[in-house]
JSON list of N, CA and C in Angstrom, two decimals:
[
{"chain": "A", "resi": 30, "resn": "HIS", "atom": "N", "xyz": [81.92, 65.81, 63.49]},
{"chain": "A", "resi": 30, "resn": "HIS", "atom": "CA", "xyz": [81.88, 66.84, 62.49]},
{"chain": "A", "resi": 30, "resn": "HIS", "atom": "C", "xyz": [82.77, 67.99, 62.92]},
{"chain": "A", "resi": 31, "resn": "GLN", "atom": "N", "xyz": [83.80, 68.26, 62.16]},
{"chain": "A", "resi": 31, "resn": "GLN", "atom": "CA", "xyz": [84.71, 69.36, 62.46]},
{"chain": "A", "resi": 31, "resn": "GLN", "atom": "C", "xyz": [84.39, 70.54, 61.56]},
{"chain": "A", "resi": 32, "resn": "SER", "atom": "N", "xyz": [84.65, 71.72, 62.07]},
{"chain": "A", "resi": 32, "resn": "SER", "atom": "CA", "xyz": [84.44, 72.91, 61.27]},
{"chain": "A", "resi": 32, "resn": "SER", "atom": "C", "xyz": [85.64, 73.83, 61.39]},
{"chain": "A", "resi": 33, "resn": "ILE", "atom": "N", "xyz": [85.89, 74.57, 60.33]},
{"chain": "A", "resi": 33, "resn": "ILE", "atom": "CA", "xyz": [87.00, 75.52, 60.31]},
{"chain": "A", "resi": 33, "resn": "ILE", "atom": "C", "xyz": [86.47, 76.89, 60.66]},
{"chain": "A", "resi": 34, "resn": "GLU", "atom": "N", "xyz": [87.01, 77.48, 61.71]},
{"chain": "A", "resi": 34, "resn": "GLU", "atom": "CA", "xyz": [86.62, 78.82, 62.11]},
{"chain": "A", "resi": 34, "resn": "GLU", "atom": "C", "xyz": [87.68, 79.84, 61.75]},
{"chain": "A", "resi": 35, "resn": "THR", "atom": "N", "xyz": [88.92, 79.38, 61.58]},
{"chain": "A", "resi": 35, "resn": "THR", "atom": "CA", "xyz": [90.02, 80.27, 61.23]},
{"chain": "A", "resi": 35, "resn": "THR", "atom": "C", "xyz": [90.75, 79.69, 60.03]},
{"chain": "A", "resi": 36, "resn": "LEU", "atom": "N", "xyz": [90.99, 80.55, 59.02]},
{"chain": "A", "resi": 36, "resn": "LEU", "atom": "CA", "xyz": [91.68, 80.13, 57.81]},
{"chain": "A", "resi": 36, "resn": "LEU", "atom": "C", "xyz": [92.79, 81.11, 57.50]},
{"chain": "A", "resi": 37, "resn": "SER", "atom": "N", "xyz": [94.01, 80.61, 57.41]},
{"chain": "A", "resi": 37, "resn": "SER", "atom": "CA", "xyz": [95.16, 81.45, 57.09]},
{"chain": "A", "resi": 37, "resn": "SER", "atom": "C", "xyz": [95.65, 81.13, 55.69]},
{"chain": "A", "resi": 38, "resn": "LEU", "atom": "N", "xyz": [95.58, 82.14, 54.82]},
{"chain": "A", "resi": 38, "resn": "LEU", "atom": "CA", "xyz": [96.06, 82.02, 53.45]},
{"chain": "A", "resi": 38, "resn": "LEU", "atom": "C", "xyz": [97.13, 83.09, 53.20]},
{"chain": "A", "resi": 39, "resn": "ASP", "atom": "N", "xyz": [97.91, 83.35, 54.23]},
{"chain": "A", "resi": 39, "resn": "ASP", "atom": "CA", "xyz": [98.91, 84.40, 54.10]},
{"chain": "A", "resi": 39, "resn": "ASP", "atom": "C", "xyz": [100.13, 83.93, 53.33]},
{"chain": "A", "resi": 40, "resn": "ASN", "atom": "N", "xyz": [100.75, 84.89, 52.65]},
{"chain": "A", "resi": 40, "resn": "ASN", "atom": "CA", "xyz": [102.01, 84.68, 51.94]},
{"chain": "A", "resi": 40, "resn": "ASN", "atom": "C", "xyz": [101.92, 83.58, 50.86]},
{"chain": "A", "resi": 41, "resn": "LEU", "atom": "N", "xyz": [100.82, 83.55, 50.13]},
{"chain": "A", "resi": 41, "resn": "LEU", "atom": "CA", "xyz": [100.64, 82.56, 49.07]},
{"chain": "A", "resi": 41, "resn": "LEU", "atom": "C", "xyz": [100.62, 83.18, 47.67]},
{"chain": "A", "resi": 42, "resn": "ARG", "atom": "N", "xyz": [100.87, 84.50, 47.61]},
{"chain": "A", "resi": 42, "resn": "ARG", "atom": "CA", "xyz": [100.85, 85.23, 46.33]},
{"chain": "A", "resi": 42, "resn": "ARG", "atom": "C", "xyz": [99.48, 85.17, 45.66]},
{"chain": "A", "resi": 43, "resn": "LEU", "atom": "N", "xyz": [98.45, 85.21, 46.45]},
{"chain": "A", "resi": 43, "resn": "LEU", "atom": "CA", "xyz": [97.09, 85.17, 45.91]},
{"chain": "A", "resi": 43, "resn": "LEU", "atom": "C", "xyz": [96.78, 86.44, 45.14]},
{"chain": "A", "resi": 44, "resn": "SER", "atom": "N", "xyz": [96.01, 86.30, 44.08]},
{"chain": "A", "resi": 44, "resn": "SER", "atom": "CA", "xyz": [95.56, 87.44, 43.30]},
{"chain": "A", "resi": 44, "resn": "SER", "atom": "C", "xyz": [94.07, 87.28, 42.98]},
{"chain": "A", "resi": 45, "resn": "ASP", "atom": "N", "xyz": [93.55, 88.10, 42.09]},
{"chain": "A", "resi": 45, "resn": "ASP", "atom": "CA", "xyz": [92.11, 88.09, 41.82]},
{"chain": "A", "resi": 45, "resn": "ASP", "atom": "C", "xyz": [91.60, 86.74, 41.34]},
{"chain": "A", "resi": 46, "resn": "ILE", "atom": "N", "xyz": [92.36, 86.05, 40.53]},
{"chain": "A", "resi": 46, "resn": "ILE", "atom": "CA", "xyz": [91.91, 84.74, 40.03]},
{"chain": "A", "resi": 46, "resn": "ILE", "atom": "C", "xyz": [91.78, 83.73, 41.17]},
{"chain": "A", "resi": 47, "resn": "ASP", "atom": "N", "xyz": [92.58, 83.89, 42.19]},
{"chain": "A", "resi": 47, "resn": "ASP", "atom": "CA", "xyz": [92.52, 82.99, 43.34]},
{"chain": "A", "resi": 47, "resn": "ASP", "atom": "C", "xyz": [91.34, 83.34, 44.26]},
{"chain": "A", "resi": 48, "resn": "LEU", "atom": "N", "xyz": [90.93, 84.59, 44.25]},
{"chain": "A", "resi": 48, "resn": "LEU", "atom": "CA", "xyz": [89.86, 85.02, 45.14]},
{"chain": "A", "resi": 48, "resn": "LEU", "atom": "C", "xyz": [88.47, 84.62, 44.65]},
{"chain": "A", "resi": 49, "resn": "GLU", "atom": "N", "xyz": [88.32, 84.35, 43.38]},
{"chain": "A", "resi": 49, "resn": "GLU", "atom": "CA", "xyz": [87.00, 84.01, 42.85]},
{"chain": "A", "resi": 49, "resn": "GLU", "atom": "C", "xyz": [86.38, 82.80, 43.55]},
{"chain": "A", "resi": 50, "resn": "PRO", "atom": "N", "xyz": [87.07, 81.66, 43.62]},
{"chain": "A", "resi": 50, "resn": "PRO", "atom": "CA", "xyz": [86.47, 80.51, 44.34]},
{"chain": "A", "resi": 50, "resn": "PRO", "atom": "C", "xyz": [86.23, 80.81, 45.82]},
{"chain": "A", "resi": 51, "resn": "LEU", "atom": "N", "xyz": [87.16, 81.51, 46.43]},
{"chain": "A", "resi": 51, "resn": "LEU", "atom": "CA", "xyz": [87.02, 81.86, 47.84]},
{"chain": "A", "resi": 51, "resn": "LEU", "atom": "C", "xyz": [85.81, 82.78, 48.04]},
{"chain": "A", "resi": 52, "resn": "SER", "atom": "N", "xyz": [85.62, 83.71, 47.14]},
{"chain": "A", "resi": 52, "resn": "SER", "atom": "CA", "xyz": [84.49, 84.63, 47.23]},
{"chain": "A", "resi": 52, "resn": "SER", "atom": "C", "xyz": [83.16, 83.88, 47.17]},
{"chain": "A", "resi": 53, "resn": "GLN", "atom": "N", "xyz": [83.08, 82.90, 46.32]},
{"chain": "A", "resi": 53, "resn": "GLN", "atom": "CA", "xyz": [81.85, 82.11, 46.22]},
{"chain": "A", "resi": 53, "resn": "GLN", "atom": "C", "xyz": [81.57, 81.37, 47.52]},
{"chain": "A", "resi": 54, "resn": "ILE", "atom": "N", "xyz": [82.60, 80.86, 48.13]},
{"chain": "A", "resi": 54, "resn": "ILE", "atom": "CA", "xyz": [82.44, 80.16, 49.40]},
{"chain": "A", "resi": 54, "resn": "ILE", "atom": "C", "xyz": [82.02, 81.13, 50.52]},
{"chain": "A", "resi": 55, "resn": "LEU", "atom": "N", "xyz": [82.63, 82.30, 50.51]},
{"chain": "A", "resi": 55, "resn": "LEU", "atom": "CA", "xyz": [82.33, 83.28, 51.56]},
{"chain": "A", "resi": 55, "resn": "LEU", "atom": "C", "xyz": [80.89, 83.79, 51.50]},
{"chain": "A", "resi": 56, "resn": "LYS", "atom": "N", "xyz": [80.28, 83.75, 50.33]},
{"chain": "A", "resi": 56, "resn": "LYS", "atom": "CA", "xyz": [78.89, 84.20, 50.20]},
{"chain": "A", "resi": 56, "resn": "LYS", "atom": "C", "xyz": [77.95, 83.36, 51.06]},
{"chain": "A", "resi": 57, "resn": "THR", "atom": "N", "xyz": [78.25, 82.09, 51.18]},
{"chain": "A", "resi": 57, "resn": "THR", "atom": "CA", "xyz": [77.36, 81.20, 51.91]},
{"chain": "A", "resi": 57, "resn": "THR", "atom": "C", "xyz": [77.97, 80.65, 53.19]},
{"chain": "A", "resi": 58, "resn": "ASN", "atom": "N", "xyz": [79.13, 81.12, 53.54]},
{"chain": "A", "resi": 58, "resn": "ASN", "atom": "CA", "xyz": [79.82, 80.66, 54.74]},
{"chain": "A", "resi": 58, "resn": "ASN", "atom": "C", "xyz": [78.99, 80.88, 55.99]},
{"chain": "A", "resi": 59, "resn": "THR", "atom": "N", "xyz": [78.94, 79.86, 56.83]},
{"chain": "A", "resi": 59, "resn": "THR", "atom": "CA", "xyz": [78.27, 80.01, 58.13]},
{"chain": "A", "resi": 59, "resn": "THR", "atom": "C", "xyz": [79.18, 79.59, 59.28]},
{"chain": "A", "resi": 60, "resn": "LEU", "atom": "N", "xyz": [80.44, 79.27, 58.99]},
{"chain": "A", "resi": 60, "resn": "LEU", "atom": "CA", "xyz": [81.34, 78.77, 60.03]},
{"chain": "A", "resi": 60, "resn": "LEU", "atom": "C", "xyz": [82.60, 79.62, 60.20]},
{"chain": "A", "resi": 61, "resn": "LEU", "atom": "N", "xyz": [83.18, 80.09, 59.13]},
{"chain": "A", "resi": 61, "resn": "LEU", "atom": "CA", "xyz": [84.46, 80.79, 59.20]},
{"chain": "A", "resi": 61, "resn": "LEU", "atom": "C", "xyz": [84.30, 82.14, 59.89]},
{"chain": "A", "resi": 62, "resn": "LYS", "atom": "N", "xyz": [85.14, 82.37, 60.91]},
{"chain": "A", "resi": 62, "resn": "LYS", "atom": "CA", "xyz": [85.08, 83.60, 61.68]},
{"chain": "A", "resi": 62, "resn": "LYS", "atom": "C", "xyz": [86.29, 84.50, 61.44]},
{"chain": "A", "resi": 63, "resn": "GLU", "atom": "N", "xyz": [87.43, 83.91, 61.09]},
{"chain": "A", "resi": 63, "resn": "GLU", "atom": "CA", "xyz": [88.65, 84.67, 60.87]},
{"chain": "A", "resi": 63, "resn": "GLU", "atom": "C", "xyz": [89.31, 84.24, 59.57]},
{"chain": "A", "resi": 64, "resn": "LEU", "atom": "N", "xyz": [89.73, 85.23, 58.77]},
{"chain": "A", "resi": 64, "resn": "LEU", "atom": "CA", "xyz": [90.38, 84.95, 57.50]},
{"chain": "A", "resi": 64, "resn": "LEU", "atom": "C", "xyz": [91.61, 85.82, 57.38]},
{"chain": "A", "resi": 65, "resn": "ASP", "atom": "N", "xyz": [92.74, 85.20, 57.14]},
{"chain": "A", "resi": 65, "resn": "ASP", "atom": "CA", "xyz": [94.01, 85.91, 57.00]},
{"chain": "A", "resi": 65, "resn": "ASP", "atom": "C", "xyz": [94.45, 85.85, 55.54]},
{"chain": "A", "resi": 66, "resn": "LEU", "atom": "N", "xyz": [94.44, 87.00, 54.88]},
{"chain": "A", "resi": 66, "resn": "LEU", "atom": "CA", "xyz": [94.90, 87.11, 53.49]},
{"chain": "A", "resi": 66, "resn": "LEU", "atom": "C", "xyz": [96.11, 88.03, 53.41]},
{"chain": "A", "resi": 67, "resn": "SER", "atom": "N", "xyz": [96.85, 88.13, 54.48]},
{"chain": "A", "resi": 67, "resn": "SER", "atom": "CA", "xyz": [98.00, 89.03, 54.52]},
{"chain": "A", "resi": 67, "resn": "SER", "atom": "C", "xyz": [99.14, 88.53, 53.64]},
{"chain": "A", "resi": 68, "resn": "ASN", "atom": "N", "xyz": [99.99, 89.48, 53.25]},
{"chain": "A", "resi": 68, "resn": "ASN", "atom": "CA", "xyz": [101.21, 89.18, 52.50]},
{"chain": "A", "resi": 68, "resn": "ASN", "atom": "C", "xyz": [100.94, 88.46, 51.18]},
{"chain": "A", "resi": 69, "resn": "ASN", "atom": "N", "xyz": [99.94, 88.94, 50.45]},
{"chain": "A", "resi": 69, "resn": "ASN", "atom": "CA", "xyz": [99.63, 88.42, 49.13]},
{"chain": "A", "resi": 69, "resn": "ASN", "atom": "C", "xyz": [99.78, 89.55, 48.11]},
{"chain": "A", "resi": 70, "resn": "THR", "atom": "N", "xyz": [99.28, 89.35, 46.92]},
{"chain": "A", "resi": 70, "resn": "THR", "atom": "CA", "xyz": [99.40, 90.36, 45.88]},
{"chain": "A", "resi": 70, "resn": "THR", "atom": "C", "xyz": [98.02, 90.89, 45.47]},
{"chain": "A", "resi": 71, "resn": "LEU", "atom": "N", "xyz": [97.16, 91.08, 46.44]},
{"chain": "A", "resi": 71, "resn": "LEU", "atom": "CA", "xyz": [95.80, 91.55, 46.17]},
{"chain": "A", "resi": 71, "resn": "LEU", "atom": "C", "xyz": [95.82, 93.05, 45.87]},
{"chain": "A", "resi": 72, "resn": "SER", "atom": "N", "xyz": [95.16, 93.43, 44.81]},
{"chain": "A", "resi": 72, "resn": "SER", "atom": "CA", "xyz": [95.08, 94.83, 44.44]},
{"chain": "A", "resi": 72, "resn": "SER", "atom": "C", "xyz": [93.92, 95.51, 45.16]},
{"chain": "A", "resi": 73, "resn": "GLN", "atom": "N", "xyz": [93.83, 96.80, 45.02]},
{"chain": "A", "resi": 73, "resn": "GLN", "atom": "CA", "xyz": [92.72, 97.54, 45.60]},
{"chain": "A", "resi": 73, "resn": "GLN", "atom": "C", "xyz": [91.41, 97.03, 45.02]},
{"chain": "A", "resi": 74, "resn": "ASN", "atom": "N", "xyz": [91.38, 96.74, 43.75]},
{"chain": "A", "resi": 74, "resn": "ASN", "atom": "CA", "xyz": [90.17, 96.22, 43.11]},
{"chain": "A", "resi": 74, "resn": "ASN", "atom": "C", "xyz": [89.80, 94.84, 43.67]},
{"chain": "A", "resi": 75, "resn": "ASP", "atom": "N", "xyz": [90.79, 93.97, 43.86]},
{"chain": "A", "resi": 75, "resn": "ASP", "atom": "CA", "xyz": [90.55, 92.65, 44.44]},
{"chain": "A", "resi": 75, "resn": "ASP", "atom": "C", "xyz": [89.90, 92.78, 45.81]},
{"chain": "A", "resi": 76, "resn": "ILE", "atom": "N", "xyz": [90.44, 93.66, 46.61]},
{"chain": "A", "resi": 76, "resn": "ILE", "atom": "CA", "xyz": [89.95, 93.85, 47.97]},
{"chain": "A", "resi": 76, "resn": "ILE", "atom": "C", "xyz": [88.56, 94.46, 47.96]},
{"chain": "A", "resi": 77, "resn": "SER", "atom": "N", "xyz": [88.33, 95.39, 47.06]},
{"chain": "A", "resi": 77, "resn": "SER", "atom": "CA", "xyz": [87.01, 95.99, 46.93]},
{"chain": "A", "resi": 77, "resn": "SER", "atom": "C", "xyz": [85.97, 94.93, 46.55]},
{"chain": "A", "resi": 78, "resn": "ASN", "atom": "N", "xyz": [86.31, 94.07, 45.62]},
{"chain": "A", "resi": 78, "resn": "ASN", "atom": "CA", "xyz": [85.40, 92.98, 45.22]},
{"chain": "A", "resi": 78, "resn": "ASN", "atom": "C", "xyz": [85.14, 92.03, 46.39]},
{"chain": "A", "resi": 79, "resn": "LEU", "atom": "N", "xyz": [86.17, 91.76, 47.16]},
{"chain": "A", "resi": 79, "resn": "LEU", "atom": "CA", "xyz": [86.01, 90.90, 48.32]},
{"chain": "A", "resi": 79, "resn": "LEU", "atom": "C", "xyz": [85.03, 91.52, 49.32]},
{"chain": "A", "resi": 80, "resn": "PHE", "atom": "N", "xyz": [85.15, 92.81, 49.56]},
{"chain": "A", "resi": 80, "resn": "PHE", "atom": "CA", "xyz": [84.24, 93.49, 50.49]},
{"chain": "A", "resi": 80, "resn": "PHE", "atom": "C", "xyz": [82.80, 93.45, 49.98]},
{"chain": "A", "resi": 81, "resn": "GLN", "atom": "N", "xyz": [82.61, 93.50, 48.68]},
{"chain": "A", "resi": 81, "resn": "GLN", "atom": "CA", "xyz": [81.26, 93.39, 48.12]},
{"chain": "A", "resi": 81, "resn": "GLN", "atom": "C", "xyz": [80.64, 92.03, 48.48]},
{"chain": "A", "resi": 82, "resn": "VAL", "atom": "N", "xyz": [81.44, 90.98, 48.38]},
{"chain": "A", "resi": 82, "resn": "VAL", "atom": "CA", "xyz": [80.97, 89.64, 48.72]},
{"chain": "A", "resi": 82, "resn": "VAL", "atom": "C", "xyz": [80.69, 89.54, 50.22]},
{"chain": "A", "resi": 83, "resn": "LEU", "atom": "N", "xyz": [81.54, 90.15, 51.01]},
{"chain": "A", "resi": 83, "resn": "LEU", "atom": "CA", "xyz": [81.40, 90.04, 52.46]},
{"chain": "A", "resi": 83, "resn": "LEU", "atom": "C", "xyz": [80.16, 90.76, 53.00]},
{"chain": "A", "resi": 84, "resn": "ARG", "atom": "N", "xyz": [79.52, 91.57, 52.19]},
{"chain": "A", "resi": 84, "resn": "ARG", "atom": "CA", "xyz": [78.26, 92.19, 52.62]},
{"chain": "A", "resi": 84, "resn": "ARG", "atom": "C", "xyz": [77.21, 91.12, 52.90]},
{"chain": "A", "resi": 85, "resn": "PHE", "atom": "N", "xyz": [77.34, 89.97, 52.25]},
{"chain": "A", "resi": 85, "resn": "PHE", "atom": "CA", "xyz": [76.38, 88.88, 52.40]},
{"chain": "A", "resi": 85, "resn": "PHE", "atom": "C", "xyz": [76.78, 87.91, 53.51]},
{"chain": "A", "resi": 86, "resn": "ASN", "atom": "N", "xyz": [77.98, 88.04, 54.01]},
{"chain": "A", "resi": 86, "resn": "ASN", "atom": "CA", "xyz": [78.51, 87.12, 55.01]},
{"chain": "A", "resi": 86, "resn": "ASN", "atom": "C", "xyz": [78.24, 87.67, 56.40]},
{"chain": "A", "resi": 87, "resn": "LYS", "atom": "N", "xyz": [77.55, 86.90, 57.21]},
{"chain": "A", "resi": 87, "resn": "LYS", "atom": "CA", "xyz": [77.20, 87.34, 58.56]},
{"chain": "A", "resi": 87, "resn": "LYS", "atom": "C", "xyz": [78.05, 86.68, 59.64]},
{"chain": "A", "resi": 88, "resn": "THR", "atom": "N", "xyz": [78.99, 85.83, 59.23]},
{"chain": "A", "resi": 88, "resn": "THR", "atom": "CA", "xyz": [79.77, 85.05, 60.19]},
{"chain": "A", "resi": 88, "resn": "THR", "atom": "C", "xyz": [81.19, 85.58, 60.38]},
{"chain": "A", "resi": 89, "resn": "LEU", "atom": "N", "xyz": [81.84, 85.99, 59.32]},
{"chain": "A", "resi": 89, "resn": "LEU", "atom": "CA", "xyz": [83.23, 86.44, 59.39]},
{"chain": "A", "resi": 89, "resn": "LEU", "atom": "C", "xyz": [83.35, 87.69, 60.25]},
{"chain": "A", "resi": 90, "resn": "LYS", "atom": "N", "xyz": [84.25, 87.64, 61.22]},
{"chain": "A", "resi": 90, "resn": "LYS", "atom": "CA", "xyz": [84.42, 88.76, 62.15]},
{"chain": "A", "resi": 90, "resn": "LYS", "atom": "C", "xyz": [85.77, 89.44, 62.00]},
{"chain": "A", "resi": 91, "resn": "GLU", "atom": "N", "xyz": [86.78, 88.72, 61.51]},
{"chain": "A", "resi": 91, "resn": "GLU", "atom": "CA", "xyz": [88.11, 89.30, 61.33]},
{"chain": "A", "resi": 91, "resn": "GLU", "atom": "C", "xyz": [88.66, 88.96, 59.97]},
{"chain": "A", "resi": 92, "resn": "LEU", "atom": "N", "xyz": [89.24, 89.99, 59.35]},
{"chain": "A", "resi": 92, "resn": "LEU", "atom": "CA", "xyz": [89.87, 89.84, 58.05]},
{"chain": "A", "resi": 92, "resn": "LEU", "atom": "C", "xyz": [91.20, 90.56, 58.08]},
{"chain": "A", "resi": 93, "resn": "ASN", "atom": "N", "xyz": [92.29, 89.84, 57.86]},
{"chain": "A", "resi": 93, "resn": "ASN", "atom": "CA", "xyz": [93.61, 90.44, 57.87]},
{"chain": "A", "resi": 93, "resn": "ASN", "atom": "C", "xyz": [94.07, 90.61, 56.42]},
{"chain": "A", "resi": 94, "resn": "LEU", "atom": "N", "xyz": [94.29, 91.87, 56.03]},
{"chain": "A", "resi": 94, "resn": "LEU", "atom": "CA", "xyz": [94.74, 92.20, 54.68]},
{"chain": "A", "resi": 94, "resn": "LEU", "atom": "C", "xyz": [96.10, 92.90, 54.69]},
{"chain": "A", "resi": 95, "resn": "GLU", "atom": "N", "xyz": [96.80, 92.75, 55.77]},
{"chain": "A", "resi": 95, "resn": "GLU", "atom": "CA", "xyz": [98.09, 93.41, 55.94]},
{"chain": "A", "resi": 95, "resn": "GLU", "atom": "C", "xyz": [99.06, 93.04, 54.82]},
{"chain": "A", "resi": 96, "resn": "SER", "atom": "N", "xyz": [99.81, 94.02, 54.35]},
{"chain": "A", "resi": 96, "resn": "SER", "atom": "CA", "xyz": [100.92, 93.84, 53.40]},
{"chain": "A", "resi": 96, "resn": "SER", "atom": "C", "xyz": [100.50, 93.20, 52.09]},
{"chain": "A", "resi": 97, "resn": "ASN", "atom": "N", "xyz": [99.46, 93.74, 51.50]},
{"chain": "A", "resi": 97, "resn": "ASN", "atom": "CA", "xyz": [99.09, 93.37, 50.14]},
{"chain": "A", "resi": 97, "resn": "ASN", "atom": "C", "xyz": [99.59, 94.46, 49.21]},
{"chain": "A", "resi": 98, "resn": "SER", "atom": "N", "xyz": [99.57, 94.20, 47.93]},
{"chain": "A", "resi": 98, "resn": "SER", "atom": "CA", "xyz": [100.16, 95.13, 46.98]},
{"chain": "A", "resi": 98, "resn": "SER", "atom": "C", "xyz": [99.45, 96.46, 46.89]},
{"chain": "A", "resi": 99, "resn": "SER", "atom": "N", "xyz": [98.19, 96.53, 47.30]},
{"chain": "A", "resi": 99, "resn": "SER", "atom": "CA", "xyz": [97.44, 97.78, 47.14]},
{"chain": "A", "resi": 99, "resn": "SER", "atom": "C", "xyz": [97.91, 98.86, 48.12]},
{"chain": "A", "resi": 100, "resn": "LYS", "atom": "N", "xyz": [98.34, 98.47, 49.29]},
{"chain": "A", "resi": 100, "resn": "LYS", "atom": "CA", "xyz": [98.75, 99.39, 50.36]},
{"chain": "A", "resi": 100, "resn": "LYS", "atom": "C", "xyz": [97.63, 100.33, 50.79]},
{"chain": "A", "resi": 101, "resn": "VAL", "atom": "N", "xyz": [96.43, 100.10, 50.30]},
{"chain": "A", "resi": 101, "resn": "VAL", "atom": "CA", "xyz": [95.29, 100.93, 50.68]},
{"chain": "A", "resi": 101, "resn": "VAL", "atom": "C", "xyz": [94.68, 100.43, 51.97]},
{"chain": "A", "resi": 102, "resn": "TYR", "atom": "N", "xyz": [94.52, 99.14, 52.08]},
{"chain": "A", "resi": 102, "resn": "TYR", "atom": "CA", "xyz": [93.97, 98.51, 53.27]},
{"chain": "A", "resi": 102, "resn": "TYR", "atom": "C", "xyz": [95.10, 97.75, 53.95]},
{"chain": "A", "resi": 103, "resn": "THR", "atom": "N", "xyz": [95.43, 98.13, 55.17]},
{"chain": "A", "resi": 103, "resn": "THR", "atom": "CA", "xyz": [96.48, 97.43, 55.88]},
{"chain": "A", "resi": 103, "resn": "THR", "atom": "C", "xyz": [96.01, 97.09, 57.29]},
{"chain": "A", "resi": 104, "resn": "GLY", "atom": "N", "xyz": [96.61, 96.08, 57.84]},
{"chain": "A", "resi": 104, "resn": "GLY", "atom": "CA", "xyz": [96.28, 95.70, 59.20]},
{"chain": "A", "resi": 104, "resn": "GLY", "atom": "C", "xyz": [95.07, 94.80, 59.27]},
{"chain": "A", "resi": 105, "resn": "GLN", "atom": "N", "xyz": [94.62, 94.57, 60.47]},
{"chain": "A", "resi": 105, "resn": "GLN", "atom": "CA", "xyz": [93.45, 93.73, 60.69]},
{"chain": "A", "resi": 105, "resn": "GLN", "atom": "C", "xyz": [92.22, 94.61, 60.73]},
{"chain": "A", "resi": 106, "resn": "ASN", "atom": "N", "xyz": [91.19, 94.14, 60.09]},
{"chain": "A", "resi": 106, "resn": "ASN", "atom": "CA", "xyz": [89.93, 94.87, 60.05]},
{"chain": "A", "resi": 106, "resn": "ASN", "atom": "C", "xyz": [88.83, 94.03, 60.66]},
{"chain": "A", "resi": 107, "resn": "SER", "atom": "N", "xyz": [88.02, 94.67, 61.46]},
{"chain": "A", "resi": 107, "resn": "SER", "atom": "CA", "xyz": [86.89, 93.98, 62.03]},
{"chain": "A", "resi": 107, "resn": "SER", "atom": "C", "xyz": [85.71, 94.10, 61.08]},
{"chain": "A", "resi": 108, "resn": "ILE", "atom": "N", "xyz": [84.98, 93.02, 60.89]},
{"chain": "A", "resi": 108, "resn": "ILE", "atom": "CA", "xyz": [83.87, 93.00, 59.96]},
{"chain": "A", "resi": 108, "resn": "ILE", "atom": "C", "xyz": [82.53, 93.19, 60.66]},
{"chain": "A", "resi": 109, "resn": "CYS", "atom": "N", "xyz": [82.54, 93.37, 61.95]},
{"chain": "A", "resi": 109, "resn": "CYS", "atom": "CA", "xyz": [81.29, 93.46, 62.71]},
{"chain": "A", "resi": 109, "resn": "CYS", "atom": "C", "xyz": [80.38, 94.54, 62.22]}
]
C-alpha cells in the first residue's frame, strides 16, 4: 500500500473550478503532508476558500502558494 505525502500541482494554471475537487479531498485527507500550488492562477478568494477547507485538515503541514495571481499570499506557509 503506497501513500502520497507530497503533491505538486505547480504551474498548471489551476483556478477555482479546479480547486473544488481538491478541496473535497483535503477535507478528509489523512496522508498528504505537503501541497504545492505555486505558479497557478488562484485568486485571493480561491485561496481564502482553500484555507476554510484546511481548517478541517489535521495532516497537511506545508502549503506553497507562491506566484499566484492574487499576490496576497506568497511563499511557503506552514499549516501547523
